[in-house]
Amino acid sequence: MQESLTDRIRELGAVIVAHYYTAGEIQDLAEETGGFVADSLEMARFGRDHSSQTLIVAGVRFMGETAKILSPHKRVLMLDANATCSLDLGCPADEFTRFCDANPERTVVVYANTSARVKARSDWVVTSSIATDVVRHLHRRGEKILWAPDKYLGQYVATQTGADILLWDGACIVHEEFKAEGVEDLKKVYPNAAVLVHPESPAAVIELADEVGSTSQIIDAAKRLPNSTFIVATDRGLFHKLRQTVPDKKFLEAPTAGEGATCKSCARCPWMEMNHLQSLHDTLSQAERMQANEIHLDDGLVEKARKPLQRMLDFRRQQKTVIAQTS
Ligand code: 13P
Ligand code: SF4
């Protein structure tokens, strides 16, 4: 199947932009065919800057919509258009608009894991790798923040920056399941292990972390820290890239309530799991599936949602310029 997929991707002049949580075979195929595997911020940047006119986004719907908003003239295909995200589902645009309207004095900062309509109502879009930096910048300018939808990430950003943040009540069903007690128990067995935590996790888990960060920041920490063992609180899809990047180190899943117990996800995003070789094959070989999995957005909506996304990418570029000048 892999060979015919490679031919089909070339035939379409397409490029795969994959998230670290997708199946390992999808990540490998993306890299073998000139595509890219990254966190949600870098996926957005790569999709926008790549010359290919067809982007195959292996991830969840908000990632496909983000690619379309930043490159409206490109064809954006998902592997399964039903791949959504609990944060996106938990933040309906009409309700969110009423929340913003009731708090007009606040700067609206939304997490990338939201619909295009929610992004269009925001002042800033951020991903987990840049959320703290953007909010610190706004706080220094004296702005109060309205944050949606992930309450754990919002709380974490508030503790890091001291900003006044009004939170929407949303959560990721995967990261919300990590348990501090389980991490503490595992630490007793592996006392020299470093704990790496995605900031969508509850505060009690974040408190135990040696490093808190986005998927790419977790990989960087695994490379950089001297420890040979890591307890990792994020979707288990990331382990593929972690093991490829630092093959001599050991990675352990942070405990949830446990398989067969009460956890909803057991560290597995059900929507990310819709991204595998079969769904890619079906999308690229069946005209109906290709049509159903293409992202279409209204022009007016794209225009409004692009501004806050572009603001994030510009902020990122400026940060990189400053780092380059001072190093
Ligand atoms: P990253 O931006 O860290 O890749 O996170 C995306 C995501 O959906 C985490 O659950
Ligand atoms: Fe959404 Fe959580 Fe899945 Fe990420 S892991 S896509 S935040 S449900």
mmCIF file of C-alpha atoms and ligand atoms in Angstrom:
data_model
loop_
_atom_site.group_PDB
_atom_site.id
_atom_site.type_symbol
_atom_site.label_atom_id
_atom_site.label_comp_id
_atom_site.label_asym_id
_atom_site.label_seq_id
_atom_site.Cartn_x
_atom_site.Cartn_y
_atom_site.Cartn_z
ATOM 1 C CA MET A 1 0.000 0.000 0.000
ATOM 2 C CA GLN A 2 2.876 2.340 0.912
ATOM 3 C CA GLU A 3 4.274 2.360 -2.649
ATOM 4 C CA SER A 4 0.956 3.133 -4.310
ATOM 5 C CA LEU A 5 0.378 5.892 -1.744
ATOM 6 C CA THR A 6 3.741 7.450 -2.527
ATOM 7 C CA ASP A 7 2.902 7.403 -6.259
ATOM 8 C CA ARG A 8 -0.535 8.916 -5.637
ATOM 9 C CA ILE A 9 0.897 11.719 -3.453
ATOM 10 C CA ARG A 10 3.401 12.557 -6.222
ATOM 11 C CA GLU A 11 0.665 12.390 -8.897
ATOM 12 C CA LEU A 12 -1.426 14.897 -6.919
ATOM 13 C CA GLY A 13 1.574 17.162 -6.299
ATOM 14 C CA ALA A 14 0.576 16.942 -2.651
ATOM 15 C CA VAL A 15 2.449 17.105 0.614
ATOM 16 C CA ILE A 16 1.515 15.517 3.957
ATOM 17 C CA VAL A 17 1.549 17.770 7.016
ATOM 18 C CA ALA A 18 1.236 15.429 9.999
ATOM 19 C CA HIS A 19 0.882 15.867 13.740
ATOM 20 C CA TYR A 20 3.044 13.885 16.156
ATOM 21 C CA TYR A 21 0.006 12.032 17.528
ATOM 22 C CA THR A 22 -0.887 10.348 14.227
ATOM 23 C CA ALA A 23 0.089 6.728 13.435
ATOM 24 C CA GLY A 24 3.856 6.232 13.142
ATOM 25 C CA GLU A 25 3.479 4.916 9.583
ATOM 26 C CA ILE A 26 1.773 8.181 8.553
ATOM 27 C CA GLN A 27 4.551 10.250 10.121
ATOM 28 C CA ASP A 28 7.205 8.192 8.331
ATOM 29 C CA LEU A 29 5.394 8.457 4.994
ATOM 30 C CA ALA A 30 5.053 12.229 5.434
ATOM 31 C CA GLU A 31 8.807 12.566 5.868
ATOM 32 C CA GLU A 32 9.660 10.128 3.069
ATOM 33 C CA THR A 33 7.523 12.084 0.588
ATOM 34 C CA GLY A 34 8.824 15.582 1.352
ATOM 35 C CA GLY A 35 6.198 16.430 3.964
ATOM 36 C CA PHE A 36 6.520 17.384 7.593
ATOM 37 C CA VAL A 37 5.730 16.133 11.098
ATOM 38 C CA ALA A 38 5.336 18.747 13.822
ATOM 39 C CA ASP A 39 3.329 20.361 16.596
ATOM 40 C CA SER A 40 0.274 22.416 15.698
ATOM 41 C CA LEU A 41 2.154 25.733 15.429
ATOM 42 C CA GLU A 42 4.796 24.437 13.042
ATOM 43 C CA MET A 43 2.186 22.524 11.025
ATOM 44 C CA ALA A 44 0.397 25.830 10.404
ATOM 45 C CA ARG A 45 3.597 27.582 9.361
ATOM 46 C CA PHE A 46 4.794 24.761 7.109
ATOM 47 C CA GLY A 47 1.420 24.429 5.344
ATOM 48 C CA ARG A 48 1.314 28.152 4.670
ATOM 49 C CA ASP A 49 4.877 28.395 3.366
ATOM 50 C CA HIS A 50 5.085 25.215 1.257
ATOM 51 C CA SER A 51 4.696 25.664 -2.491
ATOM 52 C CA SER A 52 2.456 22.584 -2.927
ATOM 53 C CA GLN A 53 -1.113 23.448 -3.910
ATOM 54 C CA THR A 54 -2.530 20.360 -2.169
ATOM 55 C CA LEU A 55 -1.986 19.873 1.554
ATOM 56 C CA ILE A 56 -2.909 16.543 3.132
ATOM 57 C CA VAL A 57 -3.382 17.353 6.798
ATOM 58 C CA ALA A 58 -2.973 14.287 9.005
ATOM 59 C CA GLY A 59 -4.398 15.442 12.303
ATOM 60 C CA VAL A 60 -7.724 16.777 13.490
ATOM 61 C CA ARG A 61 -10.192 19.164 11.932
ATOM 62 C CA PHE A 62 -8.942 22.392 13.509
ATOM 63 C CA MET A 63 -5.520 21.700 11.966
ATOM 64 C CA GLY A 64 -7.077 21.298 8.516
ATOM 65 C CA GLU A 65 -9.120 24.469 8.981
ATOM 66 C CA THR A 66 -6.042 26.377 10.126
ATOM 67 C CA ALA A 67 -4.200 25.284 6.968
ATOM 68 C CA LYS A 68 -7.152 26.410 4.816
ATOM 69 C CA ILE A 69 -7.454 29.772 6.603
ATOM 70 C CA LEU A 70 -3.768 30.500 6.040
ATOM 71 C CA SER A 71 -3.791 29.240 2.416
ATOM 72 C CA PRO A 72 -7.355 29.643 1.109
ATOM 73 C CA HIS A 73 -6.276 29.056 -2.499
ATOM 74 C CA LYS A 74 -4.828 25.598 -1.691
ATOM 75 C CA ARG A 75 -6.748 22.336 -1.618
ATOM 76 C CA VAL A 76 -6.695 20.980 1.940
ATOM 77 C CA LEU A 77 -7.555 17.325 2.479
ATOM 78 C CA MET A 78 -8.078 15.567 5.802
ATOM 79 C CA LEU A 79 -7.755 11.796 6.208
ATOM 80 C CA ASP A 80 -11.147 11.811 7.895
ATOM 81 C CA ALA A 81 -13.282 14.931 8.123
ATOM 82 C CA ASN A 82 -14.900 13.548 11.296
ATOM 83 C CA ALA A 83 -11.644 13.766 13.223
ATOM 84 C CA THR A 84 -12.441 16.511 15.702
ATOM 85 C CA CYS A 85 -11.226 17.478 19.192
ATOM 86 C CA SER A 86 -13.018 17.634 22.559
ATOM 87 C CA LEU A 87 -11.847 21.224 23.029
ATOM 88 C CA ASP A 88 -13.345 22.293 19.711
ATOM 89 C CA LEU A 89 -16.585 20.388 20.468
ATOM 90 C CA GLY A 90 -16.788 21.966 23.913
ATOM 91 C CA CYS A 91 -16.672 25.531 22.605
ATOM 92 C CA PRO A 92 -19.656 26.186 20.310
ATOM 93 C CA ALA A 93 -19.263 29.473 18.431
ATOM 94 C CA ASP A 94 -22.622 31.029 19.427
ATOM 95 C CA GLU A 95 -22.127 30.406 23.143
ATOM 96 C CA PHE A 96 -18.544 31.607 22.894
ATOM 97 C CA THR A 97 -19.642 34.810 21.146
ATOM 98 C CA ARG A 98 -22.077 35.534 24.016
ATOM 99 C CA PHE A 99 -19.228 34.979 26.516
ATOM 100 C CA CYS A 100 -17.051 37.484 24.620
ATOM 101 C CA ASP A 101 -19.895 39.988 24.274
ATOM 102 C CA ALA A 102 -20.452 39.863 28.039
ATOM 103 C CA ASN A 103 -16.765 40.740 28.651
ATOM 104 C CA PRO A 104 -15.932 43.401 26.060
ATOM 105 C CA GLU A 105 -13.032 44.873 28.065
ATOM 106 C CA ARG A 106 -10.964 41.689 27.704
ATOM 107 C CA THR A 107 -8.565 40.681 24.922
ATOM 108 C CA VAL A 108 -9.835 37.403 23.467
ATOM 109 C CA VAL A 109 -7.121 34.746 23.213
ATOM 110 C CA VAL A 110 -8.175 31.366 21.867
ATOM 111 C CA TYR A 111 -6.307 28.117 21.653
ATOM 112 C CA ALA A 112 -5.775 26.796 18.120
ATOM 113 C CA ASN A 113 -7.945 23.771 19.044
ATOM 114 C CA THR A 114 -11.140 25.614 18.066
ATOM 115 C CA SER A 115 -13.400 26.041 15.043
ATOM 116 C CA ALA A 116 -12.832 28.704 12.396
ATOM 117 C CA ARG A 117 -15.886 30.590 13.752
ATOM 118 C CA VAL A 118 -14.396 30.769 17.239
ATOM 119 C CA LYS A 119 -11.052 31.913 15.817
ATOM 120 C CA ALA A 120 -12.877 34.593 13.817
ATOM 121 C CA ARG A 121 -14.255 36.045 17.080
ATOM 122 C CA SER A 122 -10.806 36.223 18.693
ATOM 123 C CA ASP A 123 -8.035 38.816 18.874
ATOM 124 C CA TRP A 124 -5.263 36.226 19.096
ATOM 125 C CA VAL A 125 -4.931 32.529 18.315
ATOM 126 C CA VAL A 126 -2.196 30.643 20.172
ATOM 127 C CA THR A 127 -0.902 27.073 20.374
ATOM 128 C CA SER A 128 0.547 25.499 23.502
ATOM 129 C CA SER A 129 4.120 26.252 22.422
ATOM 130 C CA ILE A 130 3.543 30.003 22.316
ATOM 131 C CA ALA A 131 0.577 30.640 24.648
ATOM 132 C CA THR A 132 2.652 31.742 27.647
ATOM 133 C CA ASP A 133 4.821 34.125 25.605
ATOM 134 C CA VAL A 134 1.837 35.798 23.928
ATOM 135 C CA VAL A 135 -0.127 36.213 27.166
ATOM 136 C CA ARG A 136 2.953 37.570 28.983
ATOM 137 C CA HIS A 137 3.323 40.131 26.197
ATOM 138 C CA LEU A 138 -0.361 41.150 26.494
ATOM 139 C CA HIS A 139 -0.183 41.254 30.316
ATOM 140 C CA ARG A 140 2.826 43.592 30.108
ATOM 141 C CA ARG A 141 0.724 45.866 27.907
ATOM 142 C CA GLY A 142 -1.852 45.935 30.732
ATOM 143 C CA GLU A 143 -4.461 43.813 28.963
ATOM 144 C CA LYS A 144 -6.897 41.476 30.715
ATOM 145 C CA ILE A 145 -7.510 38.192 28.976
ATOM 146 C CA LEU A 146 -10.535 36.109 28.072
ATOM 147 C CA TRP A 147 -9.222 32.610 27.409
ATOM 148 C CA ALA A 148 -10.850 29.618 25.702
ATOM 149 C CA PRO A 149 -11.327 26.729 25.629
ATOM 150 C CA ASP A 150 -8.772 24.676 27.627
ATOM 151 C CA LYS A 151 -9.083 25.555 31.315
ATOM 152 C CA TYR A 152 -5.949 23.645 32.355
ATOM 153 C CA LEU A 153 -3.745 25.360 29.803
ATOM 154 C CA GLY A 154 -5.397 28.683 30.723
ATOM 155 C CA GLN A 155 -4.675 28.116 34.434
ATOM 156 C CA TYR A 156 -1.091 27.166 33.653
ATOM 157 C CA VAL A 157 -0.585 30.292 31.538
ATOM 158 C CA ALA A 158 -2.092 32.424 34.338
ATOM 159 C CA THR A 159 0.349 30.997 36.920
ATOM 160 C CA GLN A 160 3.306 31.517 34.562
ATOM 161 C CA THR A 161 2.469 35.097 33.589
ATOM 162 C CA GLY A 162 0.433 36.539 36.475
ATOM 163 C CA ALA A 163 -2.123 37.752 33.931
ATOM 164 C CA ASP A 164 -5.783 38.293 34.832
ATOM 165 C CA ILE A 165 -7.455 35.505 32.837
ATOM 166 C CA LEU A 166 -11.137 34.697 32.623
ATOM 167 C CA LEU A 167 -11.450 31.022 31.682
ATOM 168 C CA TRP A 168 -13.843 29.069 29.495
ATOM 169 C CA ASP A 169 -14.618 25.653 30.994
ATOM 170 C CA GLY A 170 -13.180 23.203 28.440
ATOM 171 C CA ALA A 171 -10.770 20.260 28.609
ATOM 172 C CA CYS A 172 -8.980 17.703 26.461
ATOM 173 C CA ILE A 173 -10.380 14.235 27.179
ATOM 174 C CA VAL A 174 -6.919 12.726 26.749
ATOM 175 C CA HIS A 175 -4.793 14.969 28.975
ATOM 176 C CA GLU A 176 -7.477 15.473 31.620
ATOM 177 C CA GLU A 177 -7.135 11.771 32.470
ATOM 178 C CA PHE A 178 -3.543 11.871 33.687
ATOM 179 C CA LYS A 179 -3.355 11.295 37.438
ATOM 180 C CA ALA A 180 -0.850 12.937 39.785
ATOM 181 C CA GLU A 181 -0.991 9.981 42.171
ATOM 182 C CA GLY A 182 -0.094 7.585 39.361
ATOM 183 C CA VAL A 183 2.848 9.758 38.316
ATOM 184 C CA GLU A 184 4.062 9.870 41.945
ATOM 185 C CA ASP A 185 3.840 6.073 42.206
ATOM 186 C CA LEU A 186 5.784 5.641 38.963
ATOM 187 C CA LYS A 187 8.420 8.106 40.196
ATOM 188 C CA LYS A 188 8.965 5.828 43.214
ATOM 189 C CA VAL A 189 9.817 2.962 40.835
ATOM 190 C CA TYR A 190 11.937 5.193 38.548
ATOM 191 C CA PRO A 191 13.332 7.880 40.894
ATOM 192 C CA ASN A 192 15.767 9.172 38.266
ATOM 193 C CA ALA A 193 13.143 9.640 35.582
ATOM 194 C CA ALA A 194 12.284 13.175 34.453
ATOM 195 C CA VAL A 195 8.588 14.003 34.104
ATOM 196 C CA LEU A 196 7.513 15.712 30.843
ATOM 197 C CA VAL A 197 3.968 17.108 30.758
ATOM 198 C CA HIS A 198 1.777 18.692 28.089
ATOM 199 C CA PRO A 199 0.055 21.768 29.586
ATOM 200 C CA GLU A 200 -3.430 20.484 28.727
ATOM 201 C CA SER A 201 -2.975 18.253 31.802
ATOM 202 C CA PRO A 202 -4.463 19.068 35.240
ATOM 203 C CA ALA A 203 -2.512 21.393 37.564
ATOM 204 C CA ALA A 204 -1.627 18.584 40.009
ATOM 205 C CA VAL A 205 0.157 16.706 37.194
ATOM 206 C CA ILE A 206 1.863 19.864 35.903
ATOM 207 C CA GLU A 207 3.203 20.471 39.422
ATOM 208 C CA LEU A 208 5.156 17.208 39.221
ATOM 209 C CA ALA A 209 6.754 18.084 35.886
ATOM 210 C CA ASP A 210 10.435 18.696 35.253
ATOM 211 C CA GLU A 211 9.407 20.290 31.944
ATOM 212 C CA VAL A 212 6.018 21.485 30.692
ATOM 213 C CA GLY A 213 5.535 22.100 26.986
ATOM 214 C CA SER A 214 3.965 21.441 23.628
ATOM 215 C CA THR A 215 4.649 18.207 21.774
ATOM 216 C CA SER A 216 7.765 19.627 20.113
ATOM 217 C CA GLN A 217 8.977 21.123 23.400
ATOM 218 C CA ILE A 218 8.597 17.682 25.031
ATOM 219 C CA ILE A 219 10.797 16.169 22.291
ATOM 220 C CA ASP A 220 13.378 18.947 22.785
ATOM 221 C CA ALA A 221 13.411 18.324 26.533
ATOM 222 C CA ALA A 222 13.938 14.576 26.006
ATOM 223 C CA LYS A 223 16.965 15.397 23.824
ATOM 224 C CA ARG A 224 18.355 18.060 26.115
ATOM 225 C CA LEU A 225 17.913 16.627 29.633
ATOM 226 C CA PRO A 226 20.586 14.229 30.882
ATOM 227 C CA ASN A 227 18.062 11.686 32.251
ATOM 228 C CA SER A 228 17.880 8.322 30.545
ATOM 229 C CA THR A 229 14.255 7.636 31.531
ATOM 230 C CA PHE A 230 11.194 9.855 31.086
ATOM 231 C CA ILE A 231 7.615 9.708 32.312
ATOM 232 C CA VAL A 232 5.568 11.423 29.616
ATOM 233 C CA ALA A 233 2.072 12.859 30.110
ATOM 234 C CA THR A 234 0.697 13.303 26.609
ATOM 235 C CA ASP A 235 -0.966 11.255 23.865
ATOM 236 C CA ARG A 236 0.972 8.037 23.286
ATOM 237 C CA GLY A 237 1.278 8.876 19.574
ATOM 238 C CA LEU A 238 4.220 11.111 20.502
ATOM 239 C CA PHE A 239 6.261 8.075 21.574
ATOM 240 C CA HIS A 240 6.995 7.207 17.936
ATOM 241 C CA LYS A 241 8.938 10.429 17.358
ATOM 242 C CA LEU A 242 10.441 10.379 20.860
ATOM 243 C CA ARG A 243 11.885 6.893 20.264
ATOM 244 C CA GLN A 244 13.107 7.830 16.779
ATOM 245 C CA THR A 245 14.761 11.003 18.053
ATOM 246 C CA VAL A 246 16.395 9.611 21.196
ATOM 247 C CA PRO A 247 16.515 5.828 20.676
ATOM 248 C CA ASP A 248 18.855 5.216 23.600
ATOM 249 C CA LYS A 249 16.446 6.644 26.183
ATOM 250 C CA LYS A 250 13.419 5.009 27.821
ATOM 251 C CA PHE A 251 9.915 6.519 27.690
ATOM 252 C CA LEU A 252 7.103 5.545 30.034
ATOM 253 C CA GLU A 253 3.475 6.557 29.730
ATOM 254 C CA ALA A 254 2.197 8.648 32.625
ATOM 255 C CA PRO A 255 -0.649 6.704 34.239
ATOM 256 C CA THR A 256 -4.299 7.485 33.597
ATOM 257 C CA ALA A 257 -7.052 5.627 35.412
ATOM 258 C CA GLY A 258 -5.831 2.585 33.462
ATOM 259 C CA GLU A 259 -7.065 0.447 30.596
ATOM 260 C CA GLY A 260 -10.425 -1.139 31.369
ATOM 261 C CA ALA A 261 -11.003 1.266 34.242
ATOM 262 C CA THR A 262 -12.820 4.571 34.011
ATOM 263 C CA CYS A 263 -10.602 6.680 31.736
ATOM 264 C CA LYS A 264 -12.339 7.936 28.613
ATOM 265 C CA SER A 265 -9.270 7.937 26.432
ATOM 266 C CA CYS A 266 -6.397 6.126 28.191
ATOM 267 C CA ALA A 267 -3.838 8.549 26.675
ATOM 268 C CA ARG A 268 -5.132 7.917 23.152
ATOM 269 C CA CYS A 269 -6.903 10.606 21.212
ATOM 270 C CA PRO A 270 -9.767 8.829 19.403
ATOM 271 C CA TRP A 271 -9.772 11.479 16.682
ATOM 272 C CA MET A 272 -6.039 11.396 16.038
ATOM 273 C CA GLU A 273 -6.409 7.628 15.690
ATOM 274 C CA MET A 274 -8.559 8.148 12.595
ATOM 275 C CA ASN A 275 -5.298 9.023 10.806
ATOM 276 C CA HIS A 276 -3.772 5.808 9.477
ATOM 277 C CA LEU A 277 -2.631 4.327 6.145
ATOM 278 C CA GLN A 278 -6.099 2.968 5.285
ATOM 279 C CA SER A 279 -7.866 6.320 5.762
ATOM 280 C CA LEU A 280 -5.129 8.021 3.729
ATOM 281 C CA HIS A 281 -5.487 5.413 0.994
ATOM 282 C CA ASP A 282 -9.287 5.787 0.882
ATOM 283 C CA THR A 283 -9.075 9.581 0.739
ATOM 284 C CA LEU A 284 -6.567 9.578 -2.102
ATOM 285 C CA SER A 285 -8.147 6.783 -4.148
ATOM 286 C CA GLN A 286 -11.923 7.278 -3.802
ATOM 287 C CA ALA A 287 -13.355 10.420 -5.398
ATOM 288 C CA GLU A 288 -16.258 10.490 -2.925
ATOM 289 C CA ARG A 289 -13.984 10.252 0.097
ATOM 290 C CA MET A 290 -11.700 12.922 -1.293
ATOM 291 C CA GLN A 291 -14.653 15.244 -1.729
ATOM 292 C CA ALA A 292 -16.008 14.497 1.751
ATOM 293 C CA ASN A 293 -12.617 15.061 3.369
ATOM 294 C CA GLU A 294 -11.776 18.349 1.666
ATOM 295 C CA ILE A 295 -11.994 21.458 3.858
ATOM 296 C CA HIS A 296 -14.256 24.223 2.571
ATOM 297 C CA LEU A 297 -14.701 27.495 4.423
ATOM 298 C CA ASP A 298 -16.663 30.603 3.630
ATOM 299 C CA ASP A 299 -14.446 33.443 2.262
ATOM 300 C CA GLY A 300 -15.686 35.981 4.815
ATOM 301 C CA LEU A 301 -14.970 33.602 7.671
ATOM 302 C CA VAL A 302 -11.464 32.896 6.340
ATOM 303 C CA GLU A 303 -10.759 36.616 6.186
ATOM 304 C CA LYS A 304 -11.800 37.158 9.820
ATOM 305 C CA ALA A 305 -10.078 34.051 11.202
ATOM 306 C CA ARG A 306 -6.812 34.773 9.379
ATOM 307 C CA LYS A 307 -6.000 37.971 11.311
ATOM 308 C CA PRO A 308 -5.575 36.426 14.797
ATOM 309 C CA LEU A 309 -3.726 33.427 13.338
ATOM 310 C CA GLN A 310 -1.411 35.647 11.353
ATOM 311 C CA ARG A 311 -0.786 37.679 14.519
ATOM 312 C CA MET A 312 0.523 34.505 16.214
ATOM 313 C CA LEU A 313 2.794 33.626 13.285
ATOM 314 C CA ASP A 314 4.137 37.201 13.112
ATOM 315 C CA PHE A 315 4.794 37.140 16.867
ATOM 316 C CA ARG A 316 6.686 33.859 16.406
ATOM 317 C CA ARG A 317 8.778 35.299 13.569
ATOM 318 C CA GLN A 318 9.682 38.366 15.642
ATOM 319 C CA GLN A 319 10.662 36.148 18.587
ATOM 320 C CA LYS A 320 12.965 34.137 16.326
ATOM 321 C CA THR A 321 14.552 37.313 14.946
ATOM 322 C CA VAL A 322 15.258 38.591 18.475
ATOM 323 C CA ILE A 323 16.751 35.223 19.498
ATOM 324 C CA ALA A 324 18.970 35.208 16.370
ATOM 325 C CA GLN A 325 20.154 38.782 17.045
ATOM 326 C CA THR A 326 21.019 38.133 20.691
ATOM 327 C CA SER A 327 22.768 34.776 20.257
HETATM 328 P P1 13P B 1 0.675 20.721 20.237
HETATM 329 O O1 13P B 1 0.468 22.113 19.768
HETATM 330 O O2 13P B 1 1.532 20.625 21.445
HETATM 331 O O3 13P B 1 1.149 19.850 19.131
HETATM 332 O O4 13P B 1 -0.735 20.165 20.755
HETATM 333 C C1 13P B 1 -1.822 19.897 19.948
HETATM 334 C C2 13P B 1 -2.809 19.073 20.651
HETATM 335 O O5 13P B 1 -3.884 18.831 20.178
HETATM 336 C C3 13P B 1 -2.452 18.554 21.955
HETATM 337 O O6 13P B 1 -3.439 17.730 22.450
HETATM 338 FE FE1 SF4 B 2 -7.999 17.556 21.046
HETATM 339 FE FE2 SF4 B 2 -6.975 16.335 23.150
HETATM 340 FE FE3 SF4 B 2 -7.153 15.055 20.821
HETATM 341 FE FE4 SF4 B 2 -5.376 17.080 21.152
HETATM 342 S S1 SF4 B 2 -5.380 15.091 22.190
HETATM 343 S S2 SF4 B 2 -6.722 16.753 19.415
HETATM 344 S S3 SF4 B 2 -6.548 18.425 22.492
HETATM 345 S S4 SF4 B 2 -8.866 15.773 22.082
#
